[in-house]
XYZ file of C-alpha atoms in Angstrom:
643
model
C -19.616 37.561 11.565
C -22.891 38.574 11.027
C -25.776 37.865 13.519
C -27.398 34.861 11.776
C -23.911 32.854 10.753
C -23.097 33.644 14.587
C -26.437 31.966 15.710
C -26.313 29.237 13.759
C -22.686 28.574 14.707
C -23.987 28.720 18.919
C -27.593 27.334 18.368
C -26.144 23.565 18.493
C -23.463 23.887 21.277
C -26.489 25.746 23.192
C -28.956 22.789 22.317
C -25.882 19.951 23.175
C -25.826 21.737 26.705
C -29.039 22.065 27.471
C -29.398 18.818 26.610
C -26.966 17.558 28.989
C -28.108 19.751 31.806
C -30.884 18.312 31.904
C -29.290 14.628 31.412
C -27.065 15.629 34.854
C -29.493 17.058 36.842
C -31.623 14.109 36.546
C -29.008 11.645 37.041
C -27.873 13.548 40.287
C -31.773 13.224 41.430
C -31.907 9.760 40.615
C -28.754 8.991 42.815
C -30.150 10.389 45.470
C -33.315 8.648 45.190
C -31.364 5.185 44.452
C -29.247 5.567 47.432
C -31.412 6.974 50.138
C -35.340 5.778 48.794
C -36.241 8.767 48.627
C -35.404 12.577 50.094
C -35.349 12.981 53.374
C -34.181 15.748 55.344
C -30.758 16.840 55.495
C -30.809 15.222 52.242
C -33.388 17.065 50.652
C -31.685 20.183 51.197
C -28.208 19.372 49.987
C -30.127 18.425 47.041
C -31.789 21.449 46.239
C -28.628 23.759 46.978
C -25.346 21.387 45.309
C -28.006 20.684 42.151
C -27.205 24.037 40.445
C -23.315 24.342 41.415
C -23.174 20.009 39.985
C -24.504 20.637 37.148
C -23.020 24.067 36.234
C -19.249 22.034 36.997
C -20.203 19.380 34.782
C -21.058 21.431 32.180
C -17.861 23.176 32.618
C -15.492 20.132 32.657
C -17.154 18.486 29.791
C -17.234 21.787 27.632
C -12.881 21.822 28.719
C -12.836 18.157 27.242
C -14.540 19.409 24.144
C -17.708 17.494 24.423
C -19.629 20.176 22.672
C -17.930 20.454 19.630
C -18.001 17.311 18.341
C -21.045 16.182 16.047
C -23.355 13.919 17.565
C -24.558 12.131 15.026
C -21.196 10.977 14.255
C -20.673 9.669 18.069
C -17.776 7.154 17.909
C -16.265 5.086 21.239
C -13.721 7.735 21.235
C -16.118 10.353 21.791
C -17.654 7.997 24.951
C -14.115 7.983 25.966
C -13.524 11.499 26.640
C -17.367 11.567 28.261
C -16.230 9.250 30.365
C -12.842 11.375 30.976
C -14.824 14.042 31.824
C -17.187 12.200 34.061
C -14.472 10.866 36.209
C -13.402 14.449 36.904
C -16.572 16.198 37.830
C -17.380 12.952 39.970
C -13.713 14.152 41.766
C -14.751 17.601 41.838
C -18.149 16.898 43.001
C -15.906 14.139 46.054
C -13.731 17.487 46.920
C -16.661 19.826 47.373
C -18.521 17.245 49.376
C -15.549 17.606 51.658
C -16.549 21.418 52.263
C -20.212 21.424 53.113
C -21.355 22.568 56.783
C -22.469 19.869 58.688
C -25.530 20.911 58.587
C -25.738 19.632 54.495
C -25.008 15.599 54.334
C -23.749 14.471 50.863
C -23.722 9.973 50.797
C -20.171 9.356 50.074
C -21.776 7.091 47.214
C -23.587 9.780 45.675
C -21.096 10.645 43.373
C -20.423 7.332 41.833
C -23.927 6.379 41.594
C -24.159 9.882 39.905
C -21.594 9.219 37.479
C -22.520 6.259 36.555
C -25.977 7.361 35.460
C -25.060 10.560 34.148
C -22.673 8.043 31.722
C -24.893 6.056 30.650
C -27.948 8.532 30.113
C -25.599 10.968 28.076
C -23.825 8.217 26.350
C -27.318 7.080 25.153
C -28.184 10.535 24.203
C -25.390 10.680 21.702
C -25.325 7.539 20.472
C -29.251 8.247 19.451
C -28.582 10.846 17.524
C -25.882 8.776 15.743
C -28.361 5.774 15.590
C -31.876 7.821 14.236
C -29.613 9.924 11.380
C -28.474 6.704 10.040
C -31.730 4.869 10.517
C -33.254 7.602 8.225
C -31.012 5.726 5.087
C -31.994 2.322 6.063
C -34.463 0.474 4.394
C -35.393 3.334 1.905
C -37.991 4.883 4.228
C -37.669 8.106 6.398
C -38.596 7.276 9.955
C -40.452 10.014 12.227
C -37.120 10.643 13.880
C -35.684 10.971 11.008
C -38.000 13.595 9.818
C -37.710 15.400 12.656
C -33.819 15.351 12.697
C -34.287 17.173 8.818
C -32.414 13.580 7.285
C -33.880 12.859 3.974
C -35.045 9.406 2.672
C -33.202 7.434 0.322
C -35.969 6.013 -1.731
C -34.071 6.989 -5.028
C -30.623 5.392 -3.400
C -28.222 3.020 -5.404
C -28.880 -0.324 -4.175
C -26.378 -2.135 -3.225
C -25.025 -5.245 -2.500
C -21.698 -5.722 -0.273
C -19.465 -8.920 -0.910
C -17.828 -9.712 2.256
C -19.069 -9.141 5.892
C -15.879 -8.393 7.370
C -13.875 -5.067 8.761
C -13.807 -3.593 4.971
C -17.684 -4.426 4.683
C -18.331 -2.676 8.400
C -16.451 -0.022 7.494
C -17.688 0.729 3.905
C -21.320 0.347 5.133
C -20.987 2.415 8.524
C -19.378 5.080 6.135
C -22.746 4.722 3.807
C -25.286 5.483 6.607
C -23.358 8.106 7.513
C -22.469 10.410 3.962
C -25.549 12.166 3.282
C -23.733 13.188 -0.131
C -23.549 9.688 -1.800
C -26.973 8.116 -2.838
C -26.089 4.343 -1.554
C -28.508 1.810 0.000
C -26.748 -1.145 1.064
C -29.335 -3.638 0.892
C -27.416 -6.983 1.841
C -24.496 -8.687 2.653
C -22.545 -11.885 1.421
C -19.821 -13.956 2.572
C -18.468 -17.117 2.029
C -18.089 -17.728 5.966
C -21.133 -20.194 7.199
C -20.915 -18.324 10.835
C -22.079 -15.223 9.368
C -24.867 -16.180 7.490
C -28.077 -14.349 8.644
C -26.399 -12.173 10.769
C -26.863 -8.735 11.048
C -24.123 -5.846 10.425
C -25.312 -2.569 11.005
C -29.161 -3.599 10.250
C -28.031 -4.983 6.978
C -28.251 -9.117 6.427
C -26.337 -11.212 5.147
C -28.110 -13.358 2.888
C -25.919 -15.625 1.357
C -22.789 -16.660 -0.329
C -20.023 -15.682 -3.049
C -22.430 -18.283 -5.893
C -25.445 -16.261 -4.636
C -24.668 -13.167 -5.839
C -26.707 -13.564 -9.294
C -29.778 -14.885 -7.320
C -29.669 -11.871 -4.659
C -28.727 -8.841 -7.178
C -32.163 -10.171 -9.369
C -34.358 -10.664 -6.136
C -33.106 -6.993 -4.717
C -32.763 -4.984 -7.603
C -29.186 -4.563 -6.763
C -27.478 -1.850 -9.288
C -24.032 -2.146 -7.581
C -21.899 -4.739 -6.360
C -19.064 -3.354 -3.816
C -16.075 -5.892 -3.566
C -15.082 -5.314 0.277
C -12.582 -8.043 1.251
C -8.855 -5.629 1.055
C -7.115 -8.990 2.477
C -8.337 -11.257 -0.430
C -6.239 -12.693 -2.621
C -5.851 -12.843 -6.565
C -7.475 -16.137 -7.252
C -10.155 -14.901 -4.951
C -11.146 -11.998 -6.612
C -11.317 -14.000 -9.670
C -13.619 -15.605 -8.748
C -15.715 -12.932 -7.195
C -15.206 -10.806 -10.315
C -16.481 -13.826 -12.570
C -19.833 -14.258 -11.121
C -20.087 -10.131 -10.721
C -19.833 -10.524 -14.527
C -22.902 -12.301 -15.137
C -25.043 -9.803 -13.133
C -25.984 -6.371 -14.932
C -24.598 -5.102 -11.904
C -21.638 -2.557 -12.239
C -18.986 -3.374 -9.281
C -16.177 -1.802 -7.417
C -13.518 -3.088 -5.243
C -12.247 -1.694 -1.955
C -8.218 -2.089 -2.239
C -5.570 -3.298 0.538
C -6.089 -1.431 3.963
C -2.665 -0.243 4.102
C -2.808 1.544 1.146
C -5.478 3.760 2.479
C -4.362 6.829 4.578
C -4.565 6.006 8.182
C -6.929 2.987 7.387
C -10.070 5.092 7.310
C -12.314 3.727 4.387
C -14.497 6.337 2.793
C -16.423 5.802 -0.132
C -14.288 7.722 -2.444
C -11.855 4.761 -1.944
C -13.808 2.660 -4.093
C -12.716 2.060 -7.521
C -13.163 -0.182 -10.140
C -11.465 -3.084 -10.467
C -8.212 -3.235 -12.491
C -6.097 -6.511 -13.624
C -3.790 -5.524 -10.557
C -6.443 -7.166 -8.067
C -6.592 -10.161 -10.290
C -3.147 -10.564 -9.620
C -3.184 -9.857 -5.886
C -0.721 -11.381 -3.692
C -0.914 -11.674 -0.116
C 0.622 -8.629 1.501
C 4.341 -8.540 2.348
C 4.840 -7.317 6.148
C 7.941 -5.730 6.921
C 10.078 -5.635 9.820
C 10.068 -1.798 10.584
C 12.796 -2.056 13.184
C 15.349 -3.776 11.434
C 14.936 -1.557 8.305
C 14.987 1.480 10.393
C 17.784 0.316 12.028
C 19.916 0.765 8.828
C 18.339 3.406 7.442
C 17.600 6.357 9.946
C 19.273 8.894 10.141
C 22.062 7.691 6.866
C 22.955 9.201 3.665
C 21.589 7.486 0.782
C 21.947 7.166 -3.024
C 19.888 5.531 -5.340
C 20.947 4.844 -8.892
C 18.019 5.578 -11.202
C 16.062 6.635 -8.844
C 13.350 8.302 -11.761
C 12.743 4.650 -12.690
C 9.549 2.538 -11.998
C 11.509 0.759 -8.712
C 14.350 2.713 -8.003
C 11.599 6.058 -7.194
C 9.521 3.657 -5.093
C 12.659 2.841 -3.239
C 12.822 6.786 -2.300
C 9.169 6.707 -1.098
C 9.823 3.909 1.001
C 13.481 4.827 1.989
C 12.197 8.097 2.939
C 9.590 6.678 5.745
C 12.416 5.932 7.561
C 13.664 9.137 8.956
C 17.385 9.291 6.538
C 19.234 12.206 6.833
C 19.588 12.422 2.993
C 18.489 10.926 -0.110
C 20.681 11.634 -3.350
C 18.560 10.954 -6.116
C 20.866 9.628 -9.336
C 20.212 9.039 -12.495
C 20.424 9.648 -16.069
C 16.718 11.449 -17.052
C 16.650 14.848 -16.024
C 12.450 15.039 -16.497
C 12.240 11.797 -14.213
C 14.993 12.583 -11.232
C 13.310 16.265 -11.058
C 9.403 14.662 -10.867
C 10.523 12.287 -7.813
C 12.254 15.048 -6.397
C 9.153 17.482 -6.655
C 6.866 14.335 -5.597
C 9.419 13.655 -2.160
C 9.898 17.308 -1.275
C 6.317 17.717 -0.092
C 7.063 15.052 2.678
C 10.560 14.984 2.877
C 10.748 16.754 6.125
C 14.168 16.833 7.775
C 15.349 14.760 5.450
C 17.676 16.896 2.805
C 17.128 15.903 -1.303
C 19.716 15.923 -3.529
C 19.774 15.570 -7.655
C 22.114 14.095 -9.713
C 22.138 13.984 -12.934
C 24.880 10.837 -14.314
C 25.344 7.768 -15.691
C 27.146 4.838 -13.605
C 28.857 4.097 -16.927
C 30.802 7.130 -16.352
C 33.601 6.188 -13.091
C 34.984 9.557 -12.380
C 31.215 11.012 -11.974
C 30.491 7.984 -9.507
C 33.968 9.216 -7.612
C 33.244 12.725 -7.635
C 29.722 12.314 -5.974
C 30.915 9.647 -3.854
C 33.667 12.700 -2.944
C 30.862 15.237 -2.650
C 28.152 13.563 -0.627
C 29.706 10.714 1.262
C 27.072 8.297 1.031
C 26.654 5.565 3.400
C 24.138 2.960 1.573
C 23.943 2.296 -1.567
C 20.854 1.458 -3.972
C 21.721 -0.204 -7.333
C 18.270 0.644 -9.491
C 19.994 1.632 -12.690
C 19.892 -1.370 -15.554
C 18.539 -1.583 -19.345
C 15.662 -3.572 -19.027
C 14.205 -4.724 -22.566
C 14.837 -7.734 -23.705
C 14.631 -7.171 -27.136
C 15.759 -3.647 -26.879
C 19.481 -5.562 -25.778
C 19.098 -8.116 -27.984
C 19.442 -5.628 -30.478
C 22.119 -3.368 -28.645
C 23.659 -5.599 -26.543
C 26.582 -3.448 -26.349
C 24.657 -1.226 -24.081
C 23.456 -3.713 -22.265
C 27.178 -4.863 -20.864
C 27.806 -1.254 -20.562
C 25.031 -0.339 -18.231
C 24.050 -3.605 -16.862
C 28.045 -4.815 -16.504
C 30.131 -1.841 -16.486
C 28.009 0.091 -14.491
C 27.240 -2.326 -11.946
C 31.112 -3.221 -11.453
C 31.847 0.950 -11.308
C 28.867 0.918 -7.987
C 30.496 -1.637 -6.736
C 34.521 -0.420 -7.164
C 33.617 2.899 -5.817
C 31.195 1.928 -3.072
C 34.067 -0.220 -1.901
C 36.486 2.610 -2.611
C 34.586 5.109 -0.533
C 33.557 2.211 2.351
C 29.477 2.381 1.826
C 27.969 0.392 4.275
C 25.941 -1.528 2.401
C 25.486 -1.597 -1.603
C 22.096 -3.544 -2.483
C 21.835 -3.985 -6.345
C 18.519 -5.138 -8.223
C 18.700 -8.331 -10.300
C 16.088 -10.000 -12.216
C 14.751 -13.878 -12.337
C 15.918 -13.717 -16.265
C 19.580 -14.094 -14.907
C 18.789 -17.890 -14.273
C 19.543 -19.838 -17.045
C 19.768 -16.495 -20.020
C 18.694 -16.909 -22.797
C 18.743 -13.007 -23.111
C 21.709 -10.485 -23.579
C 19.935 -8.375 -21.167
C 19.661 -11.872 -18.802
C 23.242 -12.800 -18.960
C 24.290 -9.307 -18.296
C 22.483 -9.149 -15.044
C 24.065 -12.529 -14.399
C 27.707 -11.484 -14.429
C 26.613 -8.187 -12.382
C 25.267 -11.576 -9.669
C 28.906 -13.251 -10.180
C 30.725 -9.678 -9.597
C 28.524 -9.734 -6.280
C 29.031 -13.388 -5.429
C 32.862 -12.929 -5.472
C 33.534 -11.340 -2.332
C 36.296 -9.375 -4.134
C 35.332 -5.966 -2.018
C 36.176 -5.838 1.434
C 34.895 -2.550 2.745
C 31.494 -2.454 1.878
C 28.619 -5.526 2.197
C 27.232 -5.969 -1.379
C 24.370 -8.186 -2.219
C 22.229 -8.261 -4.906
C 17.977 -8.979 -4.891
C 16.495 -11.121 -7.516
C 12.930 -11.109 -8.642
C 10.631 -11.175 -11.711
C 8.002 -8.824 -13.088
C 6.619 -5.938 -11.699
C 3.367 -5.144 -11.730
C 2.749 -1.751 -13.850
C 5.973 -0.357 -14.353
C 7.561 1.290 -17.328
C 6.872 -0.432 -20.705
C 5.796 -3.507 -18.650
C 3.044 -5.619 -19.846
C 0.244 -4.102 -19.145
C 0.214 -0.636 -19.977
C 1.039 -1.906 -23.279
C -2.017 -4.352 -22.955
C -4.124 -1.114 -21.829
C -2.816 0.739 -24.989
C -3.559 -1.662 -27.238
C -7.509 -2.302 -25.946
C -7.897 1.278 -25.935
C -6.863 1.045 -29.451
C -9.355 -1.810 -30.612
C -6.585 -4.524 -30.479
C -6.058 -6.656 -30.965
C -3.844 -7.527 -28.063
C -0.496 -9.004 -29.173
C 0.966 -11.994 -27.054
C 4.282 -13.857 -28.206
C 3.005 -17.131 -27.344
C -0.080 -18.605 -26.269
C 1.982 -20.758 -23.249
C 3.873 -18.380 -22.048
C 4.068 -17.346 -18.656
C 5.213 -14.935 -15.716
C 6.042 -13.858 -12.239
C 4.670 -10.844 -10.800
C 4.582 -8.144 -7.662
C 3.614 -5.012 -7.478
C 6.398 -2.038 -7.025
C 5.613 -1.105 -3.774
C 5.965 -4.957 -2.425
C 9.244 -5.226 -4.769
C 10.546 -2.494 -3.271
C 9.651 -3.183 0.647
C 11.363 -6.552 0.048
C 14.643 -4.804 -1.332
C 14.758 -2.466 1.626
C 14.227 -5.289 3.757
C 16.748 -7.898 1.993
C 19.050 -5.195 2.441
C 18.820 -5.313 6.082
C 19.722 -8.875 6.221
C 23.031 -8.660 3.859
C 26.252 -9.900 5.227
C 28.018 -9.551 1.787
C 27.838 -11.713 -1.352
C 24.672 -13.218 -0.644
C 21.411 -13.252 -3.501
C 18.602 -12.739 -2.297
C 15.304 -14.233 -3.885
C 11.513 -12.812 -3.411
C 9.041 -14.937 -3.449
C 6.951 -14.719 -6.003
C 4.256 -16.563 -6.001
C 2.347 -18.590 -8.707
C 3.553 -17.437 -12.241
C 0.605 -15.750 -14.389
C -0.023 -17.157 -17.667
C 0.162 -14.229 -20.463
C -2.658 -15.401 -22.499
C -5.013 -15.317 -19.290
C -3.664 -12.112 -18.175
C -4.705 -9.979 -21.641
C -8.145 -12.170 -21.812
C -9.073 -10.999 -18.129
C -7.956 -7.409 -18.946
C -10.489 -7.393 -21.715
C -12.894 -8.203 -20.004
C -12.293 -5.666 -16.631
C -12.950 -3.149 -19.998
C -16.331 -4.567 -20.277
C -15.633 -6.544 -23.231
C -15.482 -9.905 -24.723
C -12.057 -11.608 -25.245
C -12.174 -12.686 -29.357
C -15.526 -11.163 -30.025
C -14.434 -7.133 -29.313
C -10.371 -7.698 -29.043
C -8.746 -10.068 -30.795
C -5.661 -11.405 -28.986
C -3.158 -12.452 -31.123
C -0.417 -15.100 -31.139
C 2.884 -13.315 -32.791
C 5.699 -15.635 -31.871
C 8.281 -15.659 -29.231
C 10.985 -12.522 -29.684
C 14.475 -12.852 -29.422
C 16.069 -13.667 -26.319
C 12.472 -14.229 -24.707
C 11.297 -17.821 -22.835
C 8.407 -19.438 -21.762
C 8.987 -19.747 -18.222
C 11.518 -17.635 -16.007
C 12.664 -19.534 -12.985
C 13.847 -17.912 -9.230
C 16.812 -20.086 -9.187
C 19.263 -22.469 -10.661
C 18.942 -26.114 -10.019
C 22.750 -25.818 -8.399
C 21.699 -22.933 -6.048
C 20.463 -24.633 -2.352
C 18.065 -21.519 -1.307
C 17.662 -20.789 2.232
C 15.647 -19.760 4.104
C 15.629 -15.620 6.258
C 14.059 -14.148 8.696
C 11.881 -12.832 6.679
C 9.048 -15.514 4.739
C 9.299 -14.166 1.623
C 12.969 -13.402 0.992
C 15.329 -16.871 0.412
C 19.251 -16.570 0.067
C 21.711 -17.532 -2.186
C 25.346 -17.723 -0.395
C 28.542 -17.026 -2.615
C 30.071 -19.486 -4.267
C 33.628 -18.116 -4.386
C 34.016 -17.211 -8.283
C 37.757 -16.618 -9.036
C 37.350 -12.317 -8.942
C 40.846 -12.408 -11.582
C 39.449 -14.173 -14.079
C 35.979 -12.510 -13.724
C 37.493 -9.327 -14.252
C 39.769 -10.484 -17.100
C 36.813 -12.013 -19.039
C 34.572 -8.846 -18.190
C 37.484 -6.563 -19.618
C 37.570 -8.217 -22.894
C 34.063 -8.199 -23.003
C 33.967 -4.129 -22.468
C 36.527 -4.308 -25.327
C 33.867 -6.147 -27.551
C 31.364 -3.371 -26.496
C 33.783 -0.663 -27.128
C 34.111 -1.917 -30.954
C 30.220 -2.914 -30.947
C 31.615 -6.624 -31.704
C 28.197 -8.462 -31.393
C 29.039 -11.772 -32.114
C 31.970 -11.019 -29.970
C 29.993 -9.704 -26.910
C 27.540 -13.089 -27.096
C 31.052 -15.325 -27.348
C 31.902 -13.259 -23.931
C 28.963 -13.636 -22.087
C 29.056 -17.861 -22.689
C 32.590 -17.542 -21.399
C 31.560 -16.179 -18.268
C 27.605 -17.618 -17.959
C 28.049 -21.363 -19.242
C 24.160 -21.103 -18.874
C 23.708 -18.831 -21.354
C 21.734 -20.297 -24.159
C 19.973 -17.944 -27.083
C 16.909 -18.596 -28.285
C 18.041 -17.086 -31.664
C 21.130 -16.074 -33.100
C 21.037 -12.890 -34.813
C 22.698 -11.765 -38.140
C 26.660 -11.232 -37.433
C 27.072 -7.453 -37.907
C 30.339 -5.884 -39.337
C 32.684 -4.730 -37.091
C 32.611 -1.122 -37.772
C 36.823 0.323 -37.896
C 35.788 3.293 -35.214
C 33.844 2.213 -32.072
C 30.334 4.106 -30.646
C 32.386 5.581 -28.211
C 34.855 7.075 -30.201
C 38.045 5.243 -29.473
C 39.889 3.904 -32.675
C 39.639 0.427 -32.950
């Protein structure tokens, strides 16, 4: 290193103790003249000698606690923690050494303490000044002398801004704005719907109002940004907020949930905009860590299609918990080697296995069952499409049927633990093939027909984002002009987002005793209609004026409204508030098996009209919306048995 780059480097730690030598000596003065009224002799003479060899050991322990290579002007409380740390032990030191003097030099037993408490205070100040005239130097929009001196520049040219909600995300998101010198942001106000807060103070910023006040104060301040700081508010909430941020020509931004930013630091590069996602907000699930990890450390695990949209957020979760393995199954080789890549950077101790298979295929299930001994069991693996199965619903009783009976069978076989399979709130009352399907998978569940392992199934609607859901198809279509197609104009949904869907799967899990259903709470179903309207407009345009939504028609095997439950199924209540349960009900396992045999039959010979006369047989329930065209009976079936 070069002579300058070395100076520059030791120039600050050689101002911070200078600085603080001079803070110690006179604190250790003024303790002496506190306790004794001035210096009289011995006194004066213990003085002069002990001043150097205090302050030289002060120096010393705070440079061991690392006092000098911290940044002042970013002082925190845990930076007055370790002063005070290292204040406690030169006070001790200074105590031990008093113990050694002749008696001809007198140190006041309360010298020290007196001492210490000064020297805290003084050089606690001295930081926390720094901290306070760097940050003062972005306040208001004019540089103040100390400021000038400390080389801070003013933020005349700054982004005002105005911060909606004076809580911890508004602290936070503010502190973090005084103290970036890289982002041009003036917070100029607060508001909050809370009547304590109003014309308080939060870091020198007011708050001057209310959520309806927002149009009033962005025109009076020249406000060019409105920052949405409330991570804990819900979806109606930020409805409204985002409703009267659209009649400002403000842009605005929304701070999302704490815990989804990294050890709940908020910097300003959290800030995004807001997406249809925070519309539908929910208030977040807590988990009960213990329990989960309880079942899950230290366990092999598989997860059946684990590349999907919930089955890979069941490995990120899954893996949290310390397993010993994860095998990741599944039937796309592009998707099973992306979450593989994705979980290998923080996988750990935990090993990673890929499988590539289908759970319509039994002896593959067996022979990786043989292989890697798994001891839980994740059921992610279904057709999901409604009209997809509508129109191959042959494949839907394969995968959805067959291949939830084969998980079960061989998870029994093999003794799993635990098998928890997903389900899906259009198994209640079907009017899909896709529906039904998942409906026998709940009967083979609710049967109790396998004794060594506890199976349970978890039921819940929508979710928020994944694969050929709603809205990425909304997003494609708006990108695209429009107009936005929606099968009918009353039609309506429940939603979550993965990572809650997922948390609430691990967690049912926990809680299985065998056969039960267990049903998510879901919260207030979302009406369609609203959902692409309020997604046009997060695009910054106008719902029928720039994109066109459009009324097509319900498709086959769709509803209006999914329910949770049946009317016939008492729900009870967990441990956990938002997970309910569904007890067996004893269905006869023979005759379920029988009927689901003939029904594999039917798919075997891609008998539609056969496979829909199955399903009724086994889900009474099941009612379609539309019966398709009868389709011949071809004399060789897809998978190439004779028929």
């Amino acid at each position: 290193m070069t002579p300058a780059p070395r100076l520059r480097t030791v120039a600050p730690v050689i101002a911070k103790m200078a600085a603080d030598a001079g803070i110690f000596a006179f604190a250790y003065v003024l303790a002496y003249l506190a306790r004794l009224d001035g210096f009289p002799e011995p006194y004066r003479r213990t003085l002069l000698l002990t001043l150097p060899a205090v302050v030289a050991t002060k120096l010393l322990v705070h440079a061991y606690f690392g006092s000098y290579r911290t940044i002042w002007r970013y002082a925190s409380l845990r930076d007055l923690q370790f002063l005070g740390h290292s204040a406690l032990v030169s006070c001790a030191a200074i105590i031990t050494v008093g113990f050694f003097l002749p008696d001809s030099m007198q140190l006041p037993r309360s010298v020290p303490f007196i001492d210490l408490a000064i020297a805290v205070l003084l050089a606690g100040a001295a930081r926390l000044s720094v901290r306070i005239f760097h940050e003062a130097s972005y306040a208001g929009g004019r540089a103040t002398v100390a400021a000038q001196f400390l080389g801070t520049r003013p933020r005349r040219k700054s982004r005002r801004v105005l911060v909606v909600g004076a809580g911890d995300g508004g602290e936070m998101i503010v502190r973090e704005m005084f103290r970036n010198q890289r982002m041009d942001y003036n917070p100029v106000a607060f508001v909050d719907d809370n009547p304590l807060k109003q014309g308080q103070r939060i870091h020198g910023v007011p708050v001057l109002g209310r959520t309806l006040d927002i149009p009033r104060l962005v025109a009076a301040h020249d406000v060019k940004e409105i920052l949405i700081a409330i991570p804990s508010a819900r979806g109606r909430d930020v409805r409204t907020i985002v409703e009267v941020c659209r009649n400002t020509p403000a842009t605005f931004k929304i701070l999302p949930d704490l815990s989804r930013i990294q050890d709940g630091k908020v910097e300003l590069g959290d800030l995004r905009s807001v997406e249809v996602e925070d519309l539908l907000g929910r208030d977040v699930a807590t988990l009960d860590h213990s329990m989960i990890a309880a079942y899950v450390r230290g366990k092999r695990v598989l997860v059946t299609g684990a590349g999907g949209s919930i089955g890979s957020e069941l490995c990120r979760q899954i893996l949290k918990f310390g397993p010993a393995e994860i095998q990741l199954f599944g039937r796309g080789e592009n998707s099973i080697y992306e979450i593989h890549n994705e979980l290998s950077r923080q996988a750990g101790f935990t090993r990673l296995v890929q499988v590539i298979g289908d759970v319509i295929n039994k002896k593959k299930l067996e022979g990786i069952f043989a292989m890697y001994r798994p001891q839980l069991v994740f059921h992610a693996g279904a057709d999901k499409h409604v009209p997809l199965m509508e129109m191959n619903p042959d494949e839907a009783v394969f995968n959805n049927v067959v291949g939830t009976k084969n998980v079960l069978e061989v998870s029994d076989a093999y003794r799993v633990e635990r098998v928890v399979c997903i389900s899906t709130d259009k198994a209640v009352n079907p009017t899909s093939v896709m529906g039904c399907c998942k409906r026998v998978a709940e009967l083979l569940i609710r049967s109790n027909m396998y004794q060594h392992t506890v199976a349970c199934a978890v039921r819940f609607g929508n979710v928020l984002g994944s694969r050929g859901s709603v809205i990425p198809h909304f997003k494609r279509q708006i990108a695209q002009g429009g107009p936005i197609t929606v099968t009918h104009r009353d039609i309506r949904r429940y939603f979550m987002t993965i990572p809650e869907a997922a948390g609430l799967v691990i967690q049912a899990g926990a809680m299985g005793r065998g056969g039960e259903i267990f049903v998510l709470d879901m919260g207030e179903p979302v009406r369609i209609w609203d959902l692409a309207e309020n997604m046009i407009r997060l695009a910054g345009l106008e719902p029928g004026r720039d994109v066109e939504v459009r009324e097509v028609g319900l498709r086959p095997g769709e509803k209006l409204d999914e329910e949770l439950n049946y009317h016939t199924e008492p729900l009870e209540p967990t441990t956990h508030p938002k997970i309910t349960c569904v007890r067996g009900d004893g269905t006869d396992p023979l005759k379920l098996l029988s009927e689901i045999k003939i029904l594999t039959d039917k798919a075997l010979r891609m008998d539609f009209a056969g496979i829909r006369a199955g399903l009724r047989r086994i889900v009474p329930e099941y009612a379609p919306n539309e019966e398709p065209e009868p389709m011949p009976v071809p004399m060789i079936s897809f998978r190439g048995e004779s028929s």
